[in-house]
């Protein structure tokens, strides 16, 4: 069977992206979600001429007319309605964040004042109009787009939502995902495996990787029985947008997944990719349903989710995948004519990102990943990879 | 008043780190938490001589004695107890993940076989002992430490927890944090502010920044009234490990926080830092309680949380802060004798990380942060910062 190249596999997957629509959620729950509306200034920012230093507000004209001592008429606190300076040769004490009082146009900070007997004397040569005043609308005008749609929401955006009163924000709906393990050798985490059994772990790696995308996936386990697989998967195809499988896609006697999916009308878009680990990866569609059937090797499942499911999700929610590259820190040799996802440790030095290969103990050794931060993607057309060369990385920390 | 340098401020804060103890939580909830126990292999990995290709298991001795066609005695499936090859000149079909059958020591993959009449013929020159067999204990031995304590848990670790049956894991307890805004000018997000008012936003930025550390903080708002402040903060000091304030720490008439904290017995460790933004930052301790009183300017609060609270938290949970640096992509000028936290956009090119200054519209303009990814930390001893120079960065995306 002809293997699909990594590039072609990714292209096919990106073409299979789906739009899951929009939902409105509480702004404070929106971190990590994808904004689906422009966020607009509901008023000017600042919304008024805002005092930006604690001190006194005066009329600069009075200062320019030679006045240096200003009788204090009152205090303009932040959060109080605007006061009026009655006599423009006087002043009003004004606090950071307050509205600049009427008939004043400059603020002089306390550090430059002497206050005695309710009068402030200014120790300054010159006063500029609107000094220490943040002018209304200077930052943003009412109606300005503060945040464009299609961005990943973080703390900075949350804060802007609050500022403009967006209690509810429109975000991309998440796909409904079911993660399915197969394999009669698997027992639950809380069980003691018999000698020939191992515990179920891949589905939890996938749950956790999807959690980073704010997708709350569900999980199931199905035994290697064709009938059970067929009826259960049929139900899942109705109920979920995406099915992620781990295992049963290779050449084994009990690797029923490709056959079962085919029988259920899921169209195979490719099976077997020119990569290590993860060669037996199967991918297909049934109308708007998307099926990623990853190989059961723990590292295969892990890297395939990052390399294929992540970009599919990003494309589906209309978000650009961040580009990531690193510099190989030592020579590396890999002979097979396959794209190799090399486990690496990342280090930063002088603004440069270096990737150091982790001496793995076997492709199925999940514990290796504990020492790694990323996979370096080494292309299939070389065997000698030279120190100092730059390659794409797939980060998972 | 003498300003504290950024370096000294950070040093004082790190010395004030606290140990919040350990708790046991469900392994699947532990992503982003700090592991507080060594995770040990509960058995050898692989736990048995594991078949690593689908094919037939044979005795290599039989092959070396010239036998090339092997009668199939049965199938060794993954998850089935170990079978025994009865006649060592026969074979057993064996699936990936299965136990290697007794009396066999090599697996030949289907790709190299011709199967006819219940007999498999091998098209191979030589067979090595244990080829396509992942030997028991080769990856890890029972009792090996798979994950050392004091690391940040991610999907890779979650998967190892599952593998070794750690349903519950010991992690660092999180501090109980109360985030307090003050300022009579603030109204709630769902309210329409009067002309002299603005909406409360800093607390939500802080909630979101702490959420990234898996800390679920609570929030409160207190009006600028000394008595209310005193009684409310007194209660908070009893109930919480950490108080984060935003606002009321500068020179204004209603900036009561330093005085109130002092009256409540919170010892000031510094007030005013040689930095922009965030100069009026106040920090103090009362026994094991820690108080960060950030200035009310939105960007000040934001950067101070990242620059000071984050490292304090990392130190408290015994985790090393990742080192981050970037290359300034254009010349920049900043005159004041202060450390400047410059808002920058990060871009990656050829394994190098570049920081491009964002032309801000004012230090209080939170919407600027939407365009930035990080703050570049420019030291207080220079005014001209040259393109190509490397500086520390504080990332927030």
mmCIF file of C-alpha atoms in Angstrom, chain A residues 189-312:
data_model
loop_
_atom_site.group_PDB
_atom_site.id
_atom_site.type_symbol
_atom_site.label_atom_id
_atom_site.label_comp_id
_atom_site.label_asym_id
_atom_site.label_seq_id
_atom_site.Cartn_x
_atom_site.Cartn_y
_atom_site.Cartn_z
ATOM 1 C CA UNK A 189 -6.564 3.055 35.761
ATOM 2 C CA UNK A 190 -7.942 1.876 39.092
ATOM 3 C CA UNK A 191 -7.500 -1.824 38.222
ATOM 4 C CA UNK A 192 -4.554 -4.130 38.765
ATOM 5 C CA UNK A 193 -3.658 -5.501 35.334
ATOM 6 C CA UNK A 194 -3.003 -9.211 34.877
ATOM 7 C CA UNK A 195 0.418 -10.016 33.476
ATOM 8 C CA UNK A 196 -0.756 -9.797 29.858
ATOM 9 C CA UNK A 197 -2.721 -6.579 30.381
ATOM 10 C CA UNK A 198 -1.856 -2.916 30.613
ATOM 11 C CA UNK A 199 -3.763 0.103 31.831
ATOM 12 C CA UNK A 200 -5.655 2.446 29.542
ATOM 13 C CA UNK A 201 -3.642 5.630 29.160
ATOM 14 C CA UNK A 202 -3.861 6.997 25.607
ATOM 15 C CA UNK A 203 -7.401 8.268 25.988
ATOM 16 C CA UNK A 204 -6.335 10.307 29.013
ATOM 17 C CA UNK A 205 -3.412 11.815 27.136
ATOM 18 C CA UNK A 206 -5.902 12.803 24.432
ATOM 19 C CA UNK A 207 -8.393 14.204 26.962
ATOM 20 C CA UNK A 208 -5.623 16.332 28.404
ATOM 21 C CA UNK A 209 -4.340 17.490 24.997
ATOM 22 C CA UNK A 210 -7.874 18.507 24.014
ATOM 23 C CA UNK A 211 -8.397 20.249 27.327
ATOM 24 C CA UNK A 212 -5.613 22.621 26.273
ATOM 25 C CA UNK A 213 -7.883 23.625 23.400
ATOM 26 C CA UNK A 214 -10.784 24.034 25.851
ATOM 27 C CA UNK A 215 -12.486 20.990 24.386
ATOM 28 C CA UNK A 216 -14.131 18.782 26.986
ATOM 29 C CA UNK A 217 -14.069 15.391 25.320
ATOM 30 C CA UNK A 218 -15.804 12.236 26.439
ATOM 31 C CA UNK A 219 -14.210 8.812 26.463
ATOM 32 C CA UNK A 220 -15.271 5.229 25.895
ATOM 33 C CA UNK A 221 -13.670 1.824 25.614
ATOM 34 C CA UNK A 222 -14.836 -0.866 23.207
ATOM 35 C CA UNK A 223 -13.618 -4.447 23.180
ATOM 36 C CA UNK A 224 -12.181 -5.938 19.983
ATOM 37 C CA UNK A 225 -15.443 -7.369 18.771
ATOM 38 C CA UNK A 226 -16.712 -6.394 15.334
ATOM 39 C CA UNK A 227 -20.398 -6.334 16.234
ATOM 40 C CA UNK A 228 -19.962 -4.312 19.403
ATOM 41 C CA UNK A 229 -17.612 -1.950 17.617
ATOM 42 C CA UNK A 230 -20.085 -1.438 14.778
ATOM 43 C CA UNK A 231 -23.127 -0.702 16.897
ATOM 44 C CA UNK A 232 -21.274 1.496 19.377
ATOM 45 C CA UNK A 233 -19.424 3.516 16.747
ATOM 46 C CA UNK A 234 -22.650 3.951 14.783
ATOM 47 C CA UNK A 235 -24.165 5.604 17.839
ATOM 48 C CA UNK A 236 -21.106 7.810 18.309
ATOM 49 C CA UNK A 237 -21.191 8.933 14.673
ATOM 50 C CA UNK A 238 -24.721 10.187 15.233
ATOM 51 C CA UNK A 239 -23.970 11.934 18.480
ATOM 52 C CA UNK A 240 -20.505 13.456 18.026
ATOM 53 C CA UNK A 241 -18.763 15.712 15.523
ATOM 54 C CA UNK A 242 -15.397 14.063 15.893
ATOM 55 C CA UNK A 243 -14.288 10.571 16.842
ATOM 56 C CA UNK A 244 -10.713 9.981 17.938
ATOM 57 C CA UNK A 245 -9.600 6.371 18.077
ATOM 58 C CA UNK A 246 -6.483 4.944 19.555
ATOM 59 C CA UNK A 247 -5.449 1.531 18.315
ATOM 60 C CA UNK A 248 -6.731 -1.242 16.016
ATOM 61 C CA UNK A 249 -5.749 0.413 12.736
ATOM 62 C CA UNK A 250 -2.754 -1.721 11.777
ATOM 63 C CA UNK A 251 -2.441 -5.172 10.215
ATOM 64 C CA UNK A 252 -3.427 -7.288 13.208
ATOM 65 C CA UNK A 253 -6.175 -9.920 13.142
ATOM 66 C CA UNK A 254 -8.230 -7.795 15.535
ATOM 67 C CA UNK A 255 -7.559 -4.379 13.976
ATOM 68 C CA UNK A 256 -11.178 -3.960 12.998
ATOM 69 C CA UNK A 257 -11.433 -0.159 13.001
ATOM 70 C CA UNK A 258 -10.827 0.562 9.273
ATOM 71 C CA UNK A 259 -13.229 -2.180 8.235
ATOM 72 C CA UNK A 260 -15.918 -1.169 10.722
ATOM 73 C CA UNK A 261 -15.660 2.494 9.761
ATOM 74 C CA UNK A 262 -15.891 1.558 6.102
ATOM 75 C CA UNK A 263 -19.001 -0.544 6.777
ATOM 76 C CA UNK A 264 -20.553 2.411 8.579
ATOM 77 C CA UNK A 265 -20.058 4.636 5.537
ATOM 78 C CA UNK A 266 -17.103 6.604 6.815
ATOM 79 C CA UNK A 267 -15.027 7.418 3.744
ATOM 80 C CA UNK A 268 -11.333 6.681 4.112
ATOM 81 C CA UNK A 269 -9.300 9.721 3.017
ATOM 82 C CA UNK A 270 -6.009 8.042 3.768
ATOM 83 C CA UNK A 271 -4.570 5.110 5.681
ATOM 84 C CA UNK A 272 -0.887 4.859 6.586
ATOM 85 C CA UNK A 273 1.314 7.896 6.633
ATOM 86 C CA UNK A 274 4.994 8.085 5.752
ATOM 87 C CA UNK A 275 6.003 8.886 9.322
ATOM 88 C CA UNK A 276 7.430 7.456 12.513
ATOM 89 C CA UNK A 277 5.883 7.048 14.936
ATOM 90 C CA UNK A 278 2.284 6.848 13.800
ATOM 91 C CA UNK A 279 2.506 5.126 10.421
ATOM 92 C CA UNK A 280 -0.830 3.219 10.588
ATOM 93 C CA UNK A 281 -2.840 6.448 11.094
ATOM 94 C CA UNK A 282 -6.274 6.294 9.388
ATOM 95 C CA UNK A 283 -8.382 9.348 8.591
ATOM 96 C CA UNK A 284 -11.888 9.611 7.185
ATOM 97 C CA UNK A 285 -15.121 11.561 6.906
ATOM 98 C CA UNK A 286 -18.823 10.838 6.862
ATOM 99 C CA UNK A 287 -20.590 14.022 5.768
ATOM 100 C CA UNK A 288 -19.696 16.520 8.493
ATOM 101 C CA UNK A 289 -18.353 13.882 10.885
ATOM 102 C CA UNK A 290 -14.591 13.569 11.133
ATOM 103 C CA UNK A 291 -12.736 10.450 12.235
ATOM 104 C CA UNK A 292 -9.097 10.393 13.329
ATOM 105 C CA UNK A 293 -8.017 6.807 13.987
ATOM 106 C CA UNK A 294 -4.581 7.003 15.569
ATOM 107 C CA UNK A 295 -2.312 3.993 16.118
ATOM 108 C CA UNK A 296 -2.322 2.527 19.611
ATOM 109 C CA UNK A 297 1.326 3.147 20.391
ATOM 110 C CA UNK A 298 1.216 5.835 23.098
ATOM 111 C CA UNK A 299 3.723 8.164 21.459
ATOM 112 C CA UNK A 300 2.016 7.721 18.058
ATOM 113 C CA UNK A 301 -1.320 8.779 19.468
ATOM 114 C CA UNK A 302 0.274 11.700 21.290
ATOM 115 C CA UNK A 303 2.208 13.167 18.380
ATOM 116 C CA UNK A 304 -0.578 12.489 15.850
ATOM 117 C CA UNK A 305 -3.065 14.427 17.935
ATOM 118 C CA UNK A 306 -0.703 17.407 18.026
ATOM 119 C CA UNK A 307 0.350 17.165 14.382
ATOM 120 C CA UNK A 308 -3.091 16.527 12.871
ATOM 121 C CA UNK A 309 -5.985 17.147 15.247
ATOM 122 C CA UNK A 310 -4.655 20.504 16.502
ATOM 123 C CA UNK A 311 -4.312 22.090 13.031
ATOM 124 C CA UNK A 312 -7.687 20.642 12.019
#
